[in-house]
């Protein structure tokens, strides 16, 4: 079952031209040209005009009519398709457009071998500026244009014919045999050769519902069946038609894998159930099966389970079959092992002497001797230090030279007993070699496969996520590979005058360049790994597969990734130890001191950059948390110092009793109140959802505007209160803002000292404590006793309602600033003046707050306030 329609660029033929019809026309034209000549062709050949016949509802489709007028295509409308299908009009070639491909008129036109199109394909061609398609099959829309489909597992002919017809109606083509040209496999079963080949080639495997649902959206002009968001709902799940059971796993792992099975379209049953299709075995803990498995049951390793999830398709079972531990080969090896095991005291003493001899040889040579094959996997100090010292690691990490696999290249005799300096240098080299192997494992097992193109099932992670996780790990590996190489050459030709410090100094600049980007964002890298593992089953399966390999030593990716954070402090300790065992006249003494200082500078640079980075992240968190936060808060020199929660005691910034958050930065103070209405969540372009802003911006106050910090004495009616005397540049007088700390942490004394210290730094003053003044609450008319009482909250609610009613009935808008100035002028008495810099102490002076000033009415505004107040009183009385 094939389709001859082909696709070509718009510059030539249409994208939907039937090649067989087109080629036949060319052949006929060529034959005539052979006899008549090209000059007379236009005169002798009859001119055939293409005409669009809009049948029934298509003739009333306004968008379709406009599209035909735009492309200047002649058309006619009719209620009867037979009228034009049977008409003998050789000068016209009719294209019938019908909206319903289930209508009897469509079946009549299809049997009459007429060209039939749907309205969406006309609109599609008009939008693309292409000519109308010339195809021998009815074509309704372009939802499956350029797709080549193949079917497998369908037993009912009627179902298959229906699906094939719909694919043709949407512009797709069908292939009977599976090949690399097939873009999608429609599978009704997970068995068969086509399914296996599709999995190996990474061809998407879809359910039949994909075609049916795409046909339901056939009238959507912008819709394509290949949209990932739409297509993902119809992919064949990895464990479709599979019933799994799990053997040898812990209770937690088994429950997690059972949940994953259901999530991936499968089912699970207890071990031994005869309906199971697969038994997944934890090969490290299961020595033998508790029952004889039936032939139809696949007994597979856990790698098959995780590999299927990673590929997003059911993996082939043959390469993951679980091998029984009672095989003849295994029994023979066990018997030989038992024969060779020393059982007598003499054999034990001989073994002890042999081990002692091996130990002495290891002490003499700077490198381990070449081992016999039988001793290849014996436990040694190197294997404890090197997590990748396993038989399989040498195969997968062949690009990284293993020091244990190299023979010694020492040309001069080595003393029987090495110095303490040599031993520390050897430890430095061994740990460096192990560290390089760990970095190589991270790069080759995790980083490279995740970034590889053409992954089966598509990319596991987005490029941004890969960059966030691994950062500068490849650059760190390059630097330490060079350091390891230099140390290796030095140890192979060792002398006491060799300079270890010079090696470290040589690469100090590269260490400064590569380490800060990784260490600073390690927490972000760790969070990304944890988040992706929870949200992306394929990444979780990828980690499970690789972390089970010997190269990882059963450590997680996060545990491996923390090694660069720990490496530089470890090197610094070894260099200090090496320095202790270096004589004063050794040239390396001074070089080691410089190397240690250079490492300290690198670590200081890392810590400083990390502090700045964390500070910038904190500022961004403030911007996201505070709605309406000014953009100029973001600055490279600014950092967040402290955040305190307070309650407003005055009414200048907001209503008295409202919750106010103070963000102290090194040069400014951001003041925000709690939002009354919370907006919806924010979603970034990368899909990360942020919580809604919980605070509302009030003021961003430079610290240079704070003239005094008032420490209000503790009384029964006033607790944990303080005030700020502020002089904005646009104001002629000082303003007083009073607050109450809502918690005992930080203590008020520490908070005020911290605030004054940063104010002094901003205005370049050394005496920061002179900015603090102690005063009585009565002098400022501050009271915290009823600030959070029920009556106070009710009063605030009435005030808000009063403001809304006042704004609704106000006919003359009086600016707040002008009102304050009027009140200040009206009450311009010595007691009302704000304290100046020359005032001696604040305890004895009376400073009324703006709250008290607001109670003094202005004569010019008395009538206006009285009218509004009576109006509000009547409205609130009616409501009550």
CSV table of C-alpha atoms in Angstrom, one decimal, residues 135 182 320 406 459 473 509 541 576 740:
chain,number,residue,atom,x,y,z
A,135,UNK,CA,-3.2,14.6,-6.1
A,182,UNK,CA,9.5,5.7,7.9
A,320,UNK,CA,19.5,-8.4,29.6
A,406,UNK,CA,51.9,1.1,33.7
A,459,UNK,CA,17.1,14.3,24.4
A,473,UNK,CA,33.7,20.1,34.9
A,509,UNK,CA,45.8,30.8,37.0
A,541,UNK,CA,16.5,5.7,34.7
A,576,UNK,CA,51.5,21.9,54.0
A,740,UNK,CA,8.0,47.3,66.1
